[in-house]
GROMACS .gro file of C-alpha atoms in nm:
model
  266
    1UNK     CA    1   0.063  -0.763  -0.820
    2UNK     CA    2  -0.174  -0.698  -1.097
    3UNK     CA    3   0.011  -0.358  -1.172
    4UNK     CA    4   0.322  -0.532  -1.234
    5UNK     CA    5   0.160  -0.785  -1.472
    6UNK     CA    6   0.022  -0.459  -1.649
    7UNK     CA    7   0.355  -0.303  -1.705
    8UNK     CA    8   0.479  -0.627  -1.830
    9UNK     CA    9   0.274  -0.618  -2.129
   10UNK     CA   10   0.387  -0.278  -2.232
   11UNK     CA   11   0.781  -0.137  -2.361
   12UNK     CA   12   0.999   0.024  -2.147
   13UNK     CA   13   0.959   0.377  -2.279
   14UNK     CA   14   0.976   0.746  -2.178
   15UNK     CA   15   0.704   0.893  -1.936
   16UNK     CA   16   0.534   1.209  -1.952
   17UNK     CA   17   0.458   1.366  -1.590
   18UNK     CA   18   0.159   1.278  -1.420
   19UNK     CA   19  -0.110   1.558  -1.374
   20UNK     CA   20  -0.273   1.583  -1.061
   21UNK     CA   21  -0.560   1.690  -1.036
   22UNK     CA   22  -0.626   1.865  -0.699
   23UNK     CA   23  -0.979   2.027  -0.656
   24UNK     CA   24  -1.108   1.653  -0.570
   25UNK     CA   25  -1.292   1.615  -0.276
   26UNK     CA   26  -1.519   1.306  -0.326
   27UNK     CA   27  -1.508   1.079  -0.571
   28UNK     CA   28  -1.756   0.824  -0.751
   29UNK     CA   29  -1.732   0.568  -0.985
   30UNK     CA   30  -1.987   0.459  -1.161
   31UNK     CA   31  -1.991   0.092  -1.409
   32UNK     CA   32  -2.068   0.134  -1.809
   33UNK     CA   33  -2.041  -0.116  -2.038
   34UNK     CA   34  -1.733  -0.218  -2.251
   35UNK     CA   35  -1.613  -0.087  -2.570
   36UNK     CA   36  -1.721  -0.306  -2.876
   37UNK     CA   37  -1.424  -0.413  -3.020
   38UNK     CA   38  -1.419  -0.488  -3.420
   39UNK     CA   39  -1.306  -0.872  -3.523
   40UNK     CA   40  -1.003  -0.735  -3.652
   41UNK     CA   41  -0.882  -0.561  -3.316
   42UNK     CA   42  -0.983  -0.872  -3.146
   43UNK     CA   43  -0.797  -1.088  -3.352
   44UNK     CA   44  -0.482  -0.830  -3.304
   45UNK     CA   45  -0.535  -0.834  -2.951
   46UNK     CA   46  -0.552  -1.221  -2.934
   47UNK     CA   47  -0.213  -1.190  -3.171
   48UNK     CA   48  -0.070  -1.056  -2.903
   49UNK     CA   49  -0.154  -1.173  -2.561
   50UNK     CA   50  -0.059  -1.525  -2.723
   51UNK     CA   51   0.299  -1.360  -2.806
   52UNK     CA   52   0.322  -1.212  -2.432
   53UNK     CA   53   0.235  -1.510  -2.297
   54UNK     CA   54   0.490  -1.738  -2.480
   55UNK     CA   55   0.774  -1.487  -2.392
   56UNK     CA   56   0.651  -1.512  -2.040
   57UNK     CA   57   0.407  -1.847  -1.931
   58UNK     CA   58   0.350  -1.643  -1.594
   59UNK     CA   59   0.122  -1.413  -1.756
   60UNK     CA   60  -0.193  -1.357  -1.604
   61UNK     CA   61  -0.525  -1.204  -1.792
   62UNK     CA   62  -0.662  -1.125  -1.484
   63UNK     CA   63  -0.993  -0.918  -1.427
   64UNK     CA   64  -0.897  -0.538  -1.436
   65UNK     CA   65  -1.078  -0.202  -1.441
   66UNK     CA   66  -1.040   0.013  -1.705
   67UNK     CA   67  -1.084   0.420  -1.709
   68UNK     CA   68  -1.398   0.547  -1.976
   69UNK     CA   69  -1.389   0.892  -1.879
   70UNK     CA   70  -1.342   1.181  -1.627
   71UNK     CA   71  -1.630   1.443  -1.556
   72UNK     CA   72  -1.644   1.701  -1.311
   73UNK     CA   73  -2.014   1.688  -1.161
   74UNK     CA   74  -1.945   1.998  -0.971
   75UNK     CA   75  -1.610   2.198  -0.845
   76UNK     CA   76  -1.514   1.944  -0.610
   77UNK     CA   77  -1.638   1.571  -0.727
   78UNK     CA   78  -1.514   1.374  -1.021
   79UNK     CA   79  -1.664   1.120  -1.158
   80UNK     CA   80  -1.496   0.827  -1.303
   81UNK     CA   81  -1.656   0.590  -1.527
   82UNK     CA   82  -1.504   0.245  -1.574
   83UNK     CA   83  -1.583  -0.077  -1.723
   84UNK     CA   84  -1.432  -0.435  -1.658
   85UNK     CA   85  -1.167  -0.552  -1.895
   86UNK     CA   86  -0.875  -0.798  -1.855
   87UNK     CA   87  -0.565  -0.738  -1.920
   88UNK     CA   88  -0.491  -0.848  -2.286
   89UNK     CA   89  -0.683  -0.544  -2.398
   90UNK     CA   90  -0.405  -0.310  -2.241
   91UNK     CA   91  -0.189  -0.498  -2.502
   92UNK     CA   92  -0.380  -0.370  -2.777
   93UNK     CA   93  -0.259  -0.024  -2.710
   94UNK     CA   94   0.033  -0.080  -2.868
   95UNK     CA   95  -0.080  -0.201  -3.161
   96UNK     CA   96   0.015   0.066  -3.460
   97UNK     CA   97  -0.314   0.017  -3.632
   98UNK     CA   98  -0.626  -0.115  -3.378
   99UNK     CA   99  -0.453   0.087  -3.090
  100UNK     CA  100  -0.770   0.207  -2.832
  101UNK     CA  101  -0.712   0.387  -2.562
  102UNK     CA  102  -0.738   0.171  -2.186
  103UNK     CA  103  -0.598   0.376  -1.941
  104UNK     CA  104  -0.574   0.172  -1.583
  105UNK     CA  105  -0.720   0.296  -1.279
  106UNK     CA  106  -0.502   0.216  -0.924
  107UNK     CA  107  -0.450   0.359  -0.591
  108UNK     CA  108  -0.135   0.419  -0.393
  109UNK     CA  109  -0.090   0.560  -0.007
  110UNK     CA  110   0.113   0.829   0.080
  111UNK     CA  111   0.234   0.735   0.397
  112UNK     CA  112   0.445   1.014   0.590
  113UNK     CA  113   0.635   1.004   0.913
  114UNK     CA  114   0.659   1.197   1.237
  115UNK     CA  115   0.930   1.383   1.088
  116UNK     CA  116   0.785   1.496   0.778
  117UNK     CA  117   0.920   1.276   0.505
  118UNK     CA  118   0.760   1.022   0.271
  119UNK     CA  119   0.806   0.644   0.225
  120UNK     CA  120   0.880   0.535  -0.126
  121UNK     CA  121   0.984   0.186  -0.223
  122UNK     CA  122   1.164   0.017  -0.520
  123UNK     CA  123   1.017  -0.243  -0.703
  124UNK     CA  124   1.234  -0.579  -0.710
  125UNK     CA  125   1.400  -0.738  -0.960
  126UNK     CA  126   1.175  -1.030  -0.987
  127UNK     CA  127   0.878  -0.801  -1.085
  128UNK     CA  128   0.826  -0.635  -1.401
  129UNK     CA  129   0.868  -0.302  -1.219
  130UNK     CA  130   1.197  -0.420  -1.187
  131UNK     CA  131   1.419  -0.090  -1.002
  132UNK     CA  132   1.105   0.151  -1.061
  133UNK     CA  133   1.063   0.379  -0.755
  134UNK     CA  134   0.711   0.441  -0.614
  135UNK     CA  135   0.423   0.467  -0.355
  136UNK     CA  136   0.269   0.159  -0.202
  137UNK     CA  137   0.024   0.074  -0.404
  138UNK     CA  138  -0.151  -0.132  -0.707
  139UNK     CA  139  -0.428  -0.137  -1.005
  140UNK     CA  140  -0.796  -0.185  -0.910
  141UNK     CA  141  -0.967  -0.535  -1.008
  142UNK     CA  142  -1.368  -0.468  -1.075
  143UNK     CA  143  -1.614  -0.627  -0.741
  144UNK     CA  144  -1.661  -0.975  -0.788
  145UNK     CA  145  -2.011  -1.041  -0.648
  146UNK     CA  146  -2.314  -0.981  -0.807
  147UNK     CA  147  -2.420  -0.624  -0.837
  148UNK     CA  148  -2.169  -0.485  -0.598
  149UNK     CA  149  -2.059  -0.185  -0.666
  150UNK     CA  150  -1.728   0.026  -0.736
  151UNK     CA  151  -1.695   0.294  -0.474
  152UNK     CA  152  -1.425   0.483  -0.283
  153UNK     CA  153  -1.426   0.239   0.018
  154UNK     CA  154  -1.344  -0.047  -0.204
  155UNK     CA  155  -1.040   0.169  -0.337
  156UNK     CA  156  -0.934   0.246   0.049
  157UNK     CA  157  -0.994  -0.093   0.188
  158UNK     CA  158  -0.746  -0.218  -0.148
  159UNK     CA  159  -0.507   0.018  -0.099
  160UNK     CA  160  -0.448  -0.075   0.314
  161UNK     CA  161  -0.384  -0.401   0.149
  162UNK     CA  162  -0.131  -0.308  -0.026
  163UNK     CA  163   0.035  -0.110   0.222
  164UNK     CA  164   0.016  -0.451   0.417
  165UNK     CA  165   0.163  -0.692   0.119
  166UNK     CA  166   0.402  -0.418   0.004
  167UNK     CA  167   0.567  -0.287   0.276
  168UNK     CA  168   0.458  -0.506   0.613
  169UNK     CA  169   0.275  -0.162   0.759
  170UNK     CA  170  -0.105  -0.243   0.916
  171UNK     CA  171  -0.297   0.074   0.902
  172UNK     CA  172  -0.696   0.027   0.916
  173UNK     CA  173  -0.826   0.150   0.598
  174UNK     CA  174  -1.092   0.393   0.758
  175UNK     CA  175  -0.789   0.568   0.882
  176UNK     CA  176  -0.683   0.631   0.534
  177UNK     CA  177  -0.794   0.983   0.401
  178UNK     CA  178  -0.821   1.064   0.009
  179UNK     CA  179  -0.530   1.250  -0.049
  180UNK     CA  180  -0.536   1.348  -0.464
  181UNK     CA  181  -0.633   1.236  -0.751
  182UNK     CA  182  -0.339   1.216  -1.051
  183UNK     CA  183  -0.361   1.145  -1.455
  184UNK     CA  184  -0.079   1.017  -1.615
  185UNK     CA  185   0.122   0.852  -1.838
  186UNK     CA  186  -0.158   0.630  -2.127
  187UNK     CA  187  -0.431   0.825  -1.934
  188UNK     CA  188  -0.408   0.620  -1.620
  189UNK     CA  189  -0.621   0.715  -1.286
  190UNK     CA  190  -0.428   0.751  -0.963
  191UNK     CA  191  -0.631   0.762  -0.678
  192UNK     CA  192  -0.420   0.861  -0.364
  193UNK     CA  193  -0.451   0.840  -0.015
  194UNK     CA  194  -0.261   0.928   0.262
  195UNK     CA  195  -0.217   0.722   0.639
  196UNK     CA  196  -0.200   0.866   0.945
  197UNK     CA  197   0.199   1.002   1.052
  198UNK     CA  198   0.409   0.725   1.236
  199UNK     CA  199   0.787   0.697   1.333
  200UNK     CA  200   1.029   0.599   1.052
  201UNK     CA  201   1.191   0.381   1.261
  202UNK     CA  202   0.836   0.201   1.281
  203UNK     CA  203   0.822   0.177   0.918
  204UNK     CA  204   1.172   0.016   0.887
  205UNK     CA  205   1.052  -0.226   1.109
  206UNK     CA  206   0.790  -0.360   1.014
  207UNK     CA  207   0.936  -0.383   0.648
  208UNK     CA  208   1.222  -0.525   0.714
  209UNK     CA  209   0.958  -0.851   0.955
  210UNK     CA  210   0.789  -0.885   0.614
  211UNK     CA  211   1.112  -0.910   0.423
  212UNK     CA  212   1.235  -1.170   0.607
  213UNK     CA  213   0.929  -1.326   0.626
  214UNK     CA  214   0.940  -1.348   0.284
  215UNK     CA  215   1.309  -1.516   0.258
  216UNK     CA  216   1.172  -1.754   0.511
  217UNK     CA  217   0.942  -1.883   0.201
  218UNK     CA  218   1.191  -1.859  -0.058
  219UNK     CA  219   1.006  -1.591  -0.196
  220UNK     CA  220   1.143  -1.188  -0.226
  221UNK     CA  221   0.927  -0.876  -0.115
  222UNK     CA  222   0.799  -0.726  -0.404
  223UNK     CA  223   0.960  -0.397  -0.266
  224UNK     CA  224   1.354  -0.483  -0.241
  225UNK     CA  225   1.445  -0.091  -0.105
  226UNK     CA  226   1.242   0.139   0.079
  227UNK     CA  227   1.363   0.499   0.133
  228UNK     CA  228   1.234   0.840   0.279
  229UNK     CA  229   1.143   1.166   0.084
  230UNK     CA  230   1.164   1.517   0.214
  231UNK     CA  231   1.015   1.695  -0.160
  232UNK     CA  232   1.025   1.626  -0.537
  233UNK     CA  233   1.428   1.715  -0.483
  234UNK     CA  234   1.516   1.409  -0.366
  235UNK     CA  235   1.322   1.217  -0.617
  236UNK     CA  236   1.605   1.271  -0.908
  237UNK     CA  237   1.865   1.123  -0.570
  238UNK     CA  238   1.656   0.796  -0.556
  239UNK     CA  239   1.853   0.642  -0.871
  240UNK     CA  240   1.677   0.480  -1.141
  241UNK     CA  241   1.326   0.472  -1.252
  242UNK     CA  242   1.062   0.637  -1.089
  243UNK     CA  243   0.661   0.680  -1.140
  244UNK     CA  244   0.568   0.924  -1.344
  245UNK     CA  245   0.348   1.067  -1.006
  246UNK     CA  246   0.619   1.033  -0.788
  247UNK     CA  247   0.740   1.383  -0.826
  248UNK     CA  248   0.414   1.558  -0.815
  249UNK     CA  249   0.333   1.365  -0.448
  250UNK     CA  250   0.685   1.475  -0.365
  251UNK     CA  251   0.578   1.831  -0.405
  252UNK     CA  252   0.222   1.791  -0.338
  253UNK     CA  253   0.353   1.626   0.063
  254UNK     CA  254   0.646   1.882   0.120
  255UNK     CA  255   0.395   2.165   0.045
  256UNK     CA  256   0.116   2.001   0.278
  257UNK     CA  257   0.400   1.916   0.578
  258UNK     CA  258   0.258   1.746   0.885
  259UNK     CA  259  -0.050   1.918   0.872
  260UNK     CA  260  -0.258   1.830   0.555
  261UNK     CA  261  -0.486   2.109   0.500
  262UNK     CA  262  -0.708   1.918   0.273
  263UNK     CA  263  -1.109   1.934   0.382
  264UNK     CA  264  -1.269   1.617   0.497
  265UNK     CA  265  -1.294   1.372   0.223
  266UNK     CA  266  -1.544   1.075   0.133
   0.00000   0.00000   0.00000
């Protein structure tokens, strides 16, 4: 959810491609502390979360991590460093004048079937995703105990949920392998992983349980359409928006097939 409640605070606007960036094979994360902002870019930044909010009283400034930097420590293991935010401060990026630079850091799972092709899903129109295509998947929000830390398993264990919320599928998170790692559109992190192959017919299932669960509550699944992918061809077919790292997992799963060749990640 928090994902959507990030796009909702920015303009519907062209994309540039995400970049992945494939050589990971382990990542960390590791905590630094927040930009100092001036008075003045707090007071724009206040300016406008008040304006966001008024437009749209379901607003939440929820606790959200935010991307520093990206270093390689060594041919194979990025570091990310991150600091806690909420999310007013992505609003400031638009600002003409106080703009910083916040890019978001979230995960997504790749999850193919027996068959070879890849589940996307559409956002719905009650989110502020509304018809965007995409992976399962969400932004990260920072450990709330005391001196926990920010690691990999935290990013795997969220992103099973979401594969849970978003599409009805249980998968347990050890089983989910880091796939890639993308940069995209404001600078934002994507940290992909991929589930273990199951029947599409499973899938469909198990979706469409959760979607009527949902209509049992009144409520609609935040995915309204889910669909299969054999490469970054049928992306264009799909109709509408898309993520701007949609097309590069296209590629990046039709080139991998059934067989990921990737080494053993952590």
């Amino acid at each position: 959810m928090t994902d959507q409640i990030q796009e909702a605070l920015l303009p519907s606007q062209m994309q540039s491609p995400a970049v992945e960036l494939p050589r990971v094979r382990h990542l960390l994360l590791e905590e630094t502390a927040p930009p100092r902002l001036t008075d003045v870019q707090t007071a724009a930044m206040t300016r406008r979360w008040e304006a966001a909010l008024a437009a749209n009283p379901s607003l939440f400034d929820g606790p959200t991590v935010v991307c520093a930097g990206l270093e390689w420590t060594d041919p194979q293991t990025l570091l990310v460093t991150w600091y806690r935010a909420t999310y007013r401060l992505y609003l400031l990026r638009l600002d003409p004048v106080h703009a910083v630079p916040a890019p978001s850091v979230f995960v997504s799972v790749a999850q193919p079937t027996d068959d070879g092709r890849l589940l996307v899903g559409r956002m719905a129109s009650s989110t502020a995703h509304s018809g965007r295509w995409q992976l399962p998947g969400g932004t990260i929000e920072p450990p709330q105990q005391a001196g926990a830390a920010l690691d990999v398993e935290c990013l795997r264990r969220h992103a099973a949920q979401e594969l849970v919320e978003e599409v009805g599928r249980k998968v347990a998170f050890e089983e989910l392998k880091l796939w890639t790692v993308t940069r995209g559109d404001k600078g934002n992190v994507g940290v992909h992983f991929r589930a273990p192959a199951c029947p599409a017919e499973a899938i469909v299932e198990q979706y469409e349980q959760l979607a009527a669960a949902e209509a049992a509550r009144g409520r609609t699944p935040e995915l309204d359409r889910i669909a299969f992918l054999e490469s970054d061809a049928d992306v264009a077919g799909l109709g509408g928006r898309y993520a701007d790292f949609l097309p590069v997992l296209a590629a990046r799963h039709a080139a991998s097939g059934q067989t990921d060749q990737a080494h053993p990640r952590r």
